[in-house]
Tab-separated table of N, CA and C and ligand atoms in Angstrom:
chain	number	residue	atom	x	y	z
A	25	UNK	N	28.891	-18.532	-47.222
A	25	UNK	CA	28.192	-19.653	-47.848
A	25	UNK	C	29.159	-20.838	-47.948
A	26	UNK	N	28.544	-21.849	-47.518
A	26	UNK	CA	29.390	-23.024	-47.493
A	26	UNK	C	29.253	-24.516	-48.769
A	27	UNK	N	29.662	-25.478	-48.463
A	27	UNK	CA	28.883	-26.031	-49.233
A	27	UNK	C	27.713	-26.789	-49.739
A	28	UNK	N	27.332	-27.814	-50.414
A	28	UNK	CA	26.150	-27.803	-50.315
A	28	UNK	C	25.549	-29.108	-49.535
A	29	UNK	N	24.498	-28.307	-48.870
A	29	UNK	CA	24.189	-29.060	-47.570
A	29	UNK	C	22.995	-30.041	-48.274
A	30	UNK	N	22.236	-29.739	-49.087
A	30	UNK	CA	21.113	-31.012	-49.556
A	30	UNK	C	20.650	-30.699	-50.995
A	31	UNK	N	20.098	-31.162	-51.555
A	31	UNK	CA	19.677	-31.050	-53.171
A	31	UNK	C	18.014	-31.406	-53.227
A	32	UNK	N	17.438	-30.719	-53.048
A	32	UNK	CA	15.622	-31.336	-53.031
A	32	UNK	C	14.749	-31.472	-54.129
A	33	UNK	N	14.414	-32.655	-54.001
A	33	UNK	CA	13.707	-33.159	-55.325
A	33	UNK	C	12.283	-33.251	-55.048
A	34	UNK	N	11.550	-32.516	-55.779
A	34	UNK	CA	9.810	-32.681	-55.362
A	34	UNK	C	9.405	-33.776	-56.300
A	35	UNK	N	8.699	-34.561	-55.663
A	35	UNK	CA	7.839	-36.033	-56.185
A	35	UNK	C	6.668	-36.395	-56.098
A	36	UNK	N	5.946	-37.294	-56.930
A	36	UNK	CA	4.393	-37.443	-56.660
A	36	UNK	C	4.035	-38.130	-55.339
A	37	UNK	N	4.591	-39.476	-55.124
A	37	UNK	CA	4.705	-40.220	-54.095
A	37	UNK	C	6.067	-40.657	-53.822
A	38	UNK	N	5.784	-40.315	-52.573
A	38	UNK	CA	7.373	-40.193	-51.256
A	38	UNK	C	7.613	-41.975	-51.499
A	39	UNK	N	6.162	-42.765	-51.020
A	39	UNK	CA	7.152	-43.808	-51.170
A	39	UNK	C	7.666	-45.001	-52.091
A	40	UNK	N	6.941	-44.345	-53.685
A	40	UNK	CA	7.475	-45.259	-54.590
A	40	UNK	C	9.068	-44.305	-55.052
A	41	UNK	N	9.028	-43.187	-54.223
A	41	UNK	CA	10.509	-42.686	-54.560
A	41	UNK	C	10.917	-42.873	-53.747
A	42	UNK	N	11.146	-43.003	-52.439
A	42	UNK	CA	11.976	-43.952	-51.379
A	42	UNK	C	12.267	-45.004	-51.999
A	43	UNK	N	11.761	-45.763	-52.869
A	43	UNK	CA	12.164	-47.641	-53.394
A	43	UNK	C	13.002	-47.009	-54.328
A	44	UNK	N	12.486	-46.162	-55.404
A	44	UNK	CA	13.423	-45.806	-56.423
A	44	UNK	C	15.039	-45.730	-56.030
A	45	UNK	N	14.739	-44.383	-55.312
A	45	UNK	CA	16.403	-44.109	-54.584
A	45	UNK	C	16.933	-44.975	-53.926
A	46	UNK	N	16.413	-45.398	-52.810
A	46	UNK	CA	16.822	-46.908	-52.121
A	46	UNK	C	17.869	-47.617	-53.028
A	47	UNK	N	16.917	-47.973	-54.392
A	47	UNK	CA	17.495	-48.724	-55.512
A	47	UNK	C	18.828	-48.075	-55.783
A	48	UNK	N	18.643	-46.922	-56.559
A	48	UNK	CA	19.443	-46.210	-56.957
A	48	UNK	C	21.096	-46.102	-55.816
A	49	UNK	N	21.051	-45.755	-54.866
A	49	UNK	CA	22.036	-45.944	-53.874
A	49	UNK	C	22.693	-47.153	-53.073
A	50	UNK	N	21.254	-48.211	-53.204
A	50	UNK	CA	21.744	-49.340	-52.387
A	50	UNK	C	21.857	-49.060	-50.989
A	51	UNK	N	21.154	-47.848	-50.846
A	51	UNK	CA	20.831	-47.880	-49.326
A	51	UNK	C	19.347	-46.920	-49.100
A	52	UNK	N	18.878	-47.182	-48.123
A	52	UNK	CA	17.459	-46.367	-47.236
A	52	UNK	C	17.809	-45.309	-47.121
A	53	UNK	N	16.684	-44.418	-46.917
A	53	UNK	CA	16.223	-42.929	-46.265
A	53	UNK	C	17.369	-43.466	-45.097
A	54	UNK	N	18.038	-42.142	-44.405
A	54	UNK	CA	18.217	-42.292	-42.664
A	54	UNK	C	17.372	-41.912	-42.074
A	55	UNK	N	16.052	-41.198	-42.823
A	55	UNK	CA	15.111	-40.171	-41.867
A	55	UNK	C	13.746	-39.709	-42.444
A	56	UNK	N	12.812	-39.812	-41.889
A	56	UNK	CA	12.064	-39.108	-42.314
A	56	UNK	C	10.746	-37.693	-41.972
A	57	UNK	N	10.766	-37.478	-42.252
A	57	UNK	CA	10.095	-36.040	-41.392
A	57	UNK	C	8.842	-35.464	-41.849
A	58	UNK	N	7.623	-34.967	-41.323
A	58	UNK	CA	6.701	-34.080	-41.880
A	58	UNK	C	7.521	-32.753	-41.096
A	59	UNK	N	7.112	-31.546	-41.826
A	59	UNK	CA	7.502	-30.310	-42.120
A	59	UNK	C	6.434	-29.592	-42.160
A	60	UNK	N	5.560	-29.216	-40.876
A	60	UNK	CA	4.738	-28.110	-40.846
A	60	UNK	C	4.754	-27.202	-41.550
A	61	UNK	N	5.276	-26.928	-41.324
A	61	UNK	CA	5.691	-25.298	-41.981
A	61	UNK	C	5.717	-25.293	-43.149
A	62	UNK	N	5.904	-26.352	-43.872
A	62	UNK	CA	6.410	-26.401	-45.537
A	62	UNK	C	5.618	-27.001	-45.856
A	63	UNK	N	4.378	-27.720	-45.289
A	63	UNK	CA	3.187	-28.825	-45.684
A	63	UNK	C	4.396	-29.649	-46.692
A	64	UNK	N	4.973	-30.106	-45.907
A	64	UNK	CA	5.686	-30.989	-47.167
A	64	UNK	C	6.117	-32.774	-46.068
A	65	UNK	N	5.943	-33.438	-46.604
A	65	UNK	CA	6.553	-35.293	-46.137
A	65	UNK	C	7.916	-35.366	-47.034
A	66	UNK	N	8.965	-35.261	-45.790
A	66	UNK	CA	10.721	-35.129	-46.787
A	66	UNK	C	10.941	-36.989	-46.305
A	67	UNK	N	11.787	-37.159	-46.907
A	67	UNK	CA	12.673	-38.567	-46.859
A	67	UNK	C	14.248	-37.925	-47.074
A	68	UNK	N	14.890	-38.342	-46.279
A	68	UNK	CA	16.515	-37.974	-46.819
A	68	UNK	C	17.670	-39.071	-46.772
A	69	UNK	N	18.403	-38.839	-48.058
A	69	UNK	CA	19.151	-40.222	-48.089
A	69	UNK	C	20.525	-39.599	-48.079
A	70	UNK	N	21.200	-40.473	-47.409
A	70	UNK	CA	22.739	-39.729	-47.365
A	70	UNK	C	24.022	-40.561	-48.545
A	71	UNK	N	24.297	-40.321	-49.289
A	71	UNK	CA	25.180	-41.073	-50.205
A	71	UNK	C	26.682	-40.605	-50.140
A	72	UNK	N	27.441	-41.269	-49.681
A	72	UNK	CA	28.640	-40.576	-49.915
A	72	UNK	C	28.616	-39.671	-49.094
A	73	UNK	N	29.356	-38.586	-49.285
A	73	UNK	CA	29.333	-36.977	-48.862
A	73	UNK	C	27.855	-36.120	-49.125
A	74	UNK	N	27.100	-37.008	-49.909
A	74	UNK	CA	25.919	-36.295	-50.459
A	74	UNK	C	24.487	-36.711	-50.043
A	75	UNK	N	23.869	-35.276	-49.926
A	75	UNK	CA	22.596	-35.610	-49.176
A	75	UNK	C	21.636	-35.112	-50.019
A	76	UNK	N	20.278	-36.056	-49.969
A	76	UNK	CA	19.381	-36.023	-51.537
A	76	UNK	C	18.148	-35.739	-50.017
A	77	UNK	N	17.232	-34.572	-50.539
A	77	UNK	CA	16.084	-34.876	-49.315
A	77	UNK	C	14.625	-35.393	-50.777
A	78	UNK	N	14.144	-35.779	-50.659
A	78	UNK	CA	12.562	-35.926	-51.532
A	78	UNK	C	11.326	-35.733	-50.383
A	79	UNK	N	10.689	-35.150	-51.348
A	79	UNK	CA	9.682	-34.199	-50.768
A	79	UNK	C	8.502	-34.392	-51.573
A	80	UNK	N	7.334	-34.218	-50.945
A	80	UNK	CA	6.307	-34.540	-51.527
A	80	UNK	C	5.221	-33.515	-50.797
A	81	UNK	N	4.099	-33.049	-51.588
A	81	UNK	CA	3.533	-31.873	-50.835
A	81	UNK	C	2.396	-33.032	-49.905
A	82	UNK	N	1.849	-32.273	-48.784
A	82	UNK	CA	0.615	-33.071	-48.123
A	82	UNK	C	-0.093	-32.786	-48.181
A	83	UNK	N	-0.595	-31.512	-49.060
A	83	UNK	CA	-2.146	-30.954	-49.413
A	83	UNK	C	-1.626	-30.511	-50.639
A	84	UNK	N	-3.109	-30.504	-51.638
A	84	UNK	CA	-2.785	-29.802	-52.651
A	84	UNK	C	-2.125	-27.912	-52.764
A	85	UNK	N	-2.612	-27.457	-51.469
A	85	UNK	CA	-1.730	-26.616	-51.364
A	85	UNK	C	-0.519	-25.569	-51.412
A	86	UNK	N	0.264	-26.835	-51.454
A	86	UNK	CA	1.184	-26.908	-50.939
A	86	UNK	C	2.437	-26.688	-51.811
A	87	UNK	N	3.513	-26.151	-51.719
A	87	UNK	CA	4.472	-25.590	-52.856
A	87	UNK	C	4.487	-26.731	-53.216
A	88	UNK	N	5.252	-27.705	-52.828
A	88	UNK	CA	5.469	-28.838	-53.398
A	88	UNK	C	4.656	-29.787	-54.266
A	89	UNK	N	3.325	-29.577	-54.123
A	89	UNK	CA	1.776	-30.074	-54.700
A	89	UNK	C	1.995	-29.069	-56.095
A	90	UNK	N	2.602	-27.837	-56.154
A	90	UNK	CA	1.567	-27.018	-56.708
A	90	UNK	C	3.114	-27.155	-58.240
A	91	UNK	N	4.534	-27.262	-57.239
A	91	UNK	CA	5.406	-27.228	-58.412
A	91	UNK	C	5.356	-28.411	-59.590
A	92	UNK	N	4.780	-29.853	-58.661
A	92	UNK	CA	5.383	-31.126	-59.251
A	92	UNK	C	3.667	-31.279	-60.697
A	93	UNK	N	2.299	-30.376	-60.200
A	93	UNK	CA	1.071	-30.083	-60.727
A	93	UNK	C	1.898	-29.592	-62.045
A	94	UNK	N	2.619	-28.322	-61.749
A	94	UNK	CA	2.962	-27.601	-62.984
A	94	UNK	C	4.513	-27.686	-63.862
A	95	UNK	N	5.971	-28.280	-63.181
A	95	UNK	CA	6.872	-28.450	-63.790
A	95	UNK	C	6.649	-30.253	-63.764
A	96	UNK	N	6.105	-30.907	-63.396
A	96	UNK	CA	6.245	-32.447	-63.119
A	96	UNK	C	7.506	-32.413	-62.123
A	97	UNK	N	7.544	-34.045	-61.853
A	97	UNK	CA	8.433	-34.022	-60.750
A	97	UNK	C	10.285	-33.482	-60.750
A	98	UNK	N	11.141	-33.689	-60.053
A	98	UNK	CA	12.328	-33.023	-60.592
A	98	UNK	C	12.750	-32.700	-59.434
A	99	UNK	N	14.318	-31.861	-59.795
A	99	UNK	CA	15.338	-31.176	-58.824
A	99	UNK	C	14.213	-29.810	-58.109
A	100	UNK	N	14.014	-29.659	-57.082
A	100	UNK	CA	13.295	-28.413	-56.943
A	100	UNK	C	14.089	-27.080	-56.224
A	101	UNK	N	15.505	-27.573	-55.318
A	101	UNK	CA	16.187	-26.325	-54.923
A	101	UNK	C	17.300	-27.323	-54.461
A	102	UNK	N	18.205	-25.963	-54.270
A	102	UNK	CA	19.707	-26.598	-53.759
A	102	UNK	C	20.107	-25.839	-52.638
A	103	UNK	N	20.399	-26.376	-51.475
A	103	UNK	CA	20.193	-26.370	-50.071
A	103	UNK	C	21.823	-25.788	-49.896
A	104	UNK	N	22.214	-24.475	-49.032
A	104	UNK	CA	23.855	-24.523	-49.198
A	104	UNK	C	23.895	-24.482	-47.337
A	105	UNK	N	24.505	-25.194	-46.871
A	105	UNK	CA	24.838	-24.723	-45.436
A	105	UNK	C	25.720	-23.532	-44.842
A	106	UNK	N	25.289	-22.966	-44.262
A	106	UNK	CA	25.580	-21.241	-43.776
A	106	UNK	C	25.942	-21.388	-42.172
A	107	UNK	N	27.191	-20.857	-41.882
A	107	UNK	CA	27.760	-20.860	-40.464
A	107	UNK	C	26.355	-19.879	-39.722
A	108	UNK	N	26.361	-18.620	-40.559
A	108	UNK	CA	25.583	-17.614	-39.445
A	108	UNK	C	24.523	-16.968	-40.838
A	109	UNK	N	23.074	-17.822	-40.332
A	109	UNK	CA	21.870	-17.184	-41.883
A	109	UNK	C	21.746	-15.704	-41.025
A	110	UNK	N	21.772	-14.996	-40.330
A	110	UNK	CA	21.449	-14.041	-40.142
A	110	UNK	C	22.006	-12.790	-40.636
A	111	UNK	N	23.354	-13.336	-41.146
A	111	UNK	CA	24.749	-12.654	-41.314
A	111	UNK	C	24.144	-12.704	-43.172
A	112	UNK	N	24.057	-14.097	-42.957
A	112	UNK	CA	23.966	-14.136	-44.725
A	112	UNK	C	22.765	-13.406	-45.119
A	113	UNK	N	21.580	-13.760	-44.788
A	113	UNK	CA	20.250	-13.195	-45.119
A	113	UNK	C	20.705	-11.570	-45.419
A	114	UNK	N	21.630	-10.958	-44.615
A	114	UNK	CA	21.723	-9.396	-44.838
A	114	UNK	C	22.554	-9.231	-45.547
A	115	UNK	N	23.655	-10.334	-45.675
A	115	UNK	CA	24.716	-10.062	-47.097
A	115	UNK	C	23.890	-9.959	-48.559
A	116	UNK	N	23.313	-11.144	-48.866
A	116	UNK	CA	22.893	-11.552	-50.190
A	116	UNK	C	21.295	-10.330	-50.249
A	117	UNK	N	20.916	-9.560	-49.482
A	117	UNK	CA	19.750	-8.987	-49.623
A	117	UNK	C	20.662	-7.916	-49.917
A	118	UNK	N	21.476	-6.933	-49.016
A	118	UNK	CA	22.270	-6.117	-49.837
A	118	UNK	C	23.416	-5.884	-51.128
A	119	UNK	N	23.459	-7.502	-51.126
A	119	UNK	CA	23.875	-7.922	-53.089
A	119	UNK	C	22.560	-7.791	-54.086
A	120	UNK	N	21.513	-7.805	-53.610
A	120	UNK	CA	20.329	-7.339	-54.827
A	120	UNK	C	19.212	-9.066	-54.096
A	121	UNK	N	19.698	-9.751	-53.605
A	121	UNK	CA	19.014	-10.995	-53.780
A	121	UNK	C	17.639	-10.900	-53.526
A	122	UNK	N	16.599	-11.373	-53.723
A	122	UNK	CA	15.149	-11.263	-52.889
A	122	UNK	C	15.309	-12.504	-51.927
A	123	UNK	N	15.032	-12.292	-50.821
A	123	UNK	CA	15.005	-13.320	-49.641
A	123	UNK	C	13.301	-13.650	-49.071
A	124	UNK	N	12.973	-15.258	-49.353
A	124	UNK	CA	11.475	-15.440	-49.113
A	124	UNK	C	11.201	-15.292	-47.879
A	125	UNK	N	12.170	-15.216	-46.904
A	125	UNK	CA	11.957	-14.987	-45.318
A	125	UNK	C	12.492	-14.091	-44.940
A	126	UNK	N	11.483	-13.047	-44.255
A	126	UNK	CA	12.025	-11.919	-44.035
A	126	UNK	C	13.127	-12.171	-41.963
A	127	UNK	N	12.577	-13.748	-41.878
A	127	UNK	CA	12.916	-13.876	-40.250
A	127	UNK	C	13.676	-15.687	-40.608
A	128	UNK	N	14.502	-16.275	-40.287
A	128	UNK	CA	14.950	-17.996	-40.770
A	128	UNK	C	13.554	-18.615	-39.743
A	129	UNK	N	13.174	-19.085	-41.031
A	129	UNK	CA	12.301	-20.605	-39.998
A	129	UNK	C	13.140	-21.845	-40.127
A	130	UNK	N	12.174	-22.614	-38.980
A	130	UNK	CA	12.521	-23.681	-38.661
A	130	UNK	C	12.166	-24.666	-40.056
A	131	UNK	N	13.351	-25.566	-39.975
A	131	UNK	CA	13.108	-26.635	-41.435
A	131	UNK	C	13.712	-27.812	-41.305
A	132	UNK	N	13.346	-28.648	-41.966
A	132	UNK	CA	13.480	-30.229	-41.749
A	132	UNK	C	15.235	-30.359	-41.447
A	133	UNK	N	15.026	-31.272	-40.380
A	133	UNK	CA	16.681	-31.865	-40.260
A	133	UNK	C	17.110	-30.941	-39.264
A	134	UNK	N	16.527	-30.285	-38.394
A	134	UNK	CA	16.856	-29.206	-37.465
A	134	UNK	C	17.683	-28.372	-37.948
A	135	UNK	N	17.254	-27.763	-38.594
A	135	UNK	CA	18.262	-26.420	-39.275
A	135	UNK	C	16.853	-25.412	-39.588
A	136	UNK	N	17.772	-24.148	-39.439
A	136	UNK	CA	16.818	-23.044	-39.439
A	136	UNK	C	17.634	-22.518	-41.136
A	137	UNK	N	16.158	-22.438	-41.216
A	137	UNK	CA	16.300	-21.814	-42.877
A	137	UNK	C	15.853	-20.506	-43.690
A	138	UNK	N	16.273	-20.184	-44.647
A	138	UNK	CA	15.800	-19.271	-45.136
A	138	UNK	C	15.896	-19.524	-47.108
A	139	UNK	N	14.662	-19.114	-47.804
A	139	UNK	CA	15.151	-19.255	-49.256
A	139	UNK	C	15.337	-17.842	-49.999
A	140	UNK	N	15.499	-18.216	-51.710
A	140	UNK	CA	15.998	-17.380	-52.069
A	140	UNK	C	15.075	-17.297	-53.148
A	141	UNK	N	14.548	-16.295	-53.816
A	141	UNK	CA	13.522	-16.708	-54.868
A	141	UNK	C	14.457	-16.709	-56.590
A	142	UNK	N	13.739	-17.839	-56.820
A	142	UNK	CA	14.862	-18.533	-57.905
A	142	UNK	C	14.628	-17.013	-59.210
A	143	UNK	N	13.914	-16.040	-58.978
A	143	UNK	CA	14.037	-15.122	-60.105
A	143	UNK	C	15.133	-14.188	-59.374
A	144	UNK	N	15.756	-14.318	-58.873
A	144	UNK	CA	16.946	-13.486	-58.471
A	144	UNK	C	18.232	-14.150	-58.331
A	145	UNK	N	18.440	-15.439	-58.452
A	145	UNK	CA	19.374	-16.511	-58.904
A	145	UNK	C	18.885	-17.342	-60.086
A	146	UNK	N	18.931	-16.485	-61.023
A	146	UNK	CA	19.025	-17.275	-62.656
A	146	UNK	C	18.676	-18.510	-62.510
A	147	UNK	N	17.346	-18.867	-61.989
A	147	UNK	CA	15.935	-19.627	-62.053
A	147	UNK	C	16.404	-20.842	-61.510
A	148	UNK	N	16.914	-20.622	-60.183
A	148	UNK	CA	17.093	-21.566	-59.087
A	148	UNK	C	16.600	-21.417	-57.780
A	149	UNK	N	16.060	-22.101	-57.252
A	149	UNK	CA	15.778	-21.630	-55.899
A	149	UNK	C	16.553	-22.415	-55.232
A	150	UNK	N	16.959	-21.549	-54.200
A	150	UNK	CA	18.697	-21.348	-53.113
A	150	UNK	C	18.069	-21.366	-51.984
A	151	UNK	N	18.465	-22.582	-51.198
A	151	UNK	CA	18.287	-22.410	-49.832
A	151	UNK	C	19.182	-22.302	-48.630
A	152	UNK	N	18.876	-21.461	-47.414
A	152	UNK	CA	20.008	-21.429	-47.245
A	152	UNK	C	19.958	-22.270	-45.477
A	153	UNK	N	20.788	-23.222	-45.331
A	153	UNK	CA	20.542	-23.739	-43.967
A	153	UNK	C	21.678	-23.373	-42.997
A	154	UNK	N	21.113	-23.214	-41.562
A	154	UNK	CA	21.709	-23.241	-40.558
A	154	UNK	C	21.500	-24.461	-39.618
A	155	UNK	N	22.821	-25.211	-38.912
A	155	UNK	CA	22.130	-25.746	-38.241
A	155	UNK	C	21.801	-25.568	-37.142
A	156	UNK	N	20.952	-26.163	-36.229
A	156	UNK	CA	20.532	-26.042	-34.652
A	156	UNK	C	20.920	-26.403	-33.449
A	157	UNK	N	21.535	-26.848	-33.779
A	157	UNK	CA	22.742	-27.808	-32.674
A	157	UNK	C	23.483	-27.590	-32.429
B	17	LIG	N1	12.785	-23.599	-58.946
B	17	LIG	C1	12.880	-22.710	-59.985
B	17	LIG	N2	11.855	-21.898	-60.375
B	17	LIG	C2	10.700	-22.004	-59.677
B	17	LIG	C3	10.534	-22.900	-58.604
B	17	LIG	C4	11.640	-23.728	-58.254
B	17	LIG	N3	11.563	-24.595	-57.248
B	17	LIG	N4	9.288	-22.789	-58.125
B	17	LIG	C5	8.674	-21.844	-58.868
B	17	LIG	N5	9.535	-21.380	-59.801
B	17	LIG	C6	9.285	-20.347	-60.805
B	17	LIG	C7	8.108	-20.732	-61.700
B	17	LIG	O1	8.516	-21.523	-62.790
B	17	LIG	C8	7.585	-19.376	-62.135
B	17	LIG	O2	8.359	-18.890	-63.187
B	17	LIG	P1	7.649	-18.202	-64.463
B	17	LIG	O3	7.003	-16.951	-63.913
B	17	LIG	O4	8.797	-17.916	-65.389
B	17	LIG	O5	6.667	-19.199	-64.975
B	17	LIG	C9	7.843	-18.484	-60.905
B	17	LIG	O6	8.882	-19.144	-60.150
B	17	LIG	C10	6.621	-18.337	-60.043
B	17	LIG	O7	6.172	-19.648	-59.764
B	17	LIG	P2	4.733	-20.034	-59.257
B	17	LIG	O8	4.446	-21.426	-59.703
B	17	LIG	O9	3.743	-18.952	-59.586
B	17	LIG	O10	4.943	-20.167	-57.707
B	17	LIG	P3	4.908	-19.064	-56.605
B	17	LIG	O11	5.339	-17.726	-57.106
B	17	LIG	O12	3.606	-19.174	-55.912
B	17	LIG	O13	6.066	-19.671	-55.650
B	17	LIG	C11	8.232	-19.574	-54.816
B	17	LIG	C12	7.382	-19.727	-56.054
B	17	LIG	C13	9.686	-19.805	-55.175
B	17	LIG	C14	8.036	-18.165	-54.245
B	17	LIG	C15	7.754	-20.643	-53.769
B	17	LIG	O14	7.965	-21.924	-54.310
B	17	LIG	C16	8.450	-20.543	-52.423
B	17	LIG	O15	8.113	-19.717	-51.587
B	17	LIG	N6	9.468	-21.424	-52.163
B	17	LIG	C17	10.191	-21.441	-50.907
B	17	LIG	C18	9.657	-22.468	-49.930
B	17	LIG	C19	9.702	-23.866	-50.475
B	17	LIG	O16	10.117	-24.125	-51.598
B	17	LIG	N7	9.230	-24.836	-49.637
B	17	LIG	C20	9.221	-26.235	-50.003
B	17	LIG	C21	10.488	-26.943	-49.611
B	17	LIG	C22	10.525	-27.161	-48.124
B	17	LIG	C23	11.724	-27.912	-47.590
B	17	LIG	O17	12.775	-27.999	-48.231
B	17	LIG	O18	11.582	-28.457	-46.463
């Protein structure tokens, strides 16, 4: 496990929180992405050494719809970058962890991912990225 590769914040609307952060940093998104797989619209801003993604669900559906419905908006997981998830996925499952993917999918920013369900990390959800490149 390396360090941490993004910090994701679920929001009502992507783009009165794009202006927010914008504000907040004094600089733009570098990127922005829909995420099949995650029914989610990310924005990611790079600050410093540090990378913020915001996320917003696209159906009510949708984790992201369903967390920001029931905790309001907020930090929603912390992203760690991983040389080899395949290696890790079998470390942290034989440390006790529950792993939400039993296979890494594909996830925003070309990195293949896998999470961690936040009741097996003292009510965080852990993500873990690889990249693709
Ligand atoms: N952080 C911490 N706790 C969380 C959480 C989060 N992001 N999301 C849910 N929980 C907690 C809830 O508070 C709840 O706890 P209690 O039982 O104590 O109330 C419990 O987990 C179950 O929550 P739920 O609302 O019933 O939600 P589900 O069980 O349906 O889903 C989870 C929870 C973690 C399995 C689901 O969010 C998941 O599969 N997440 C992984 C994928 C994901 O988050 N995708 C979106 C991001 C995509 C991207 O980054 O591109």
């Amino acid at each position: 496990m390396q360090k941490i590769e993004h910090i994701g914040i679920a929001v009502k609307d992507l783009e009165k929180s794009e202006a927010l952060f914008s504000l907040l940093f004094g600089n733009g998104p570098y990127k922005r992405e829909f995420v099949e797989s995650q029914s989610v619209n990310t924005s990611f801003f790079k600050n410093g050494p540090n990378k913020i993604e915001l996320l917003q669900g696209t159906n009510q559906e949708s984790i992201i719809s369903k967390f920001v419905e029931k905790k309001g908006e907020g930090i929603h997981h912390i992203a760690f970058a991983v040389v080899d998830i395949k290696h890790e996925m079998k470390r942290l499952q034989t440390e006790g962890f529950t792993l939400l993917n039993k296979e890494p999918i594909i996830g925003a920013d070309n990195k293949l991912i896998c999470f961690l369900h936040p009741k097996s990390s003292n009510g965080v959800l852990i993500e873990l990225c690889q990249d693709r490149s």
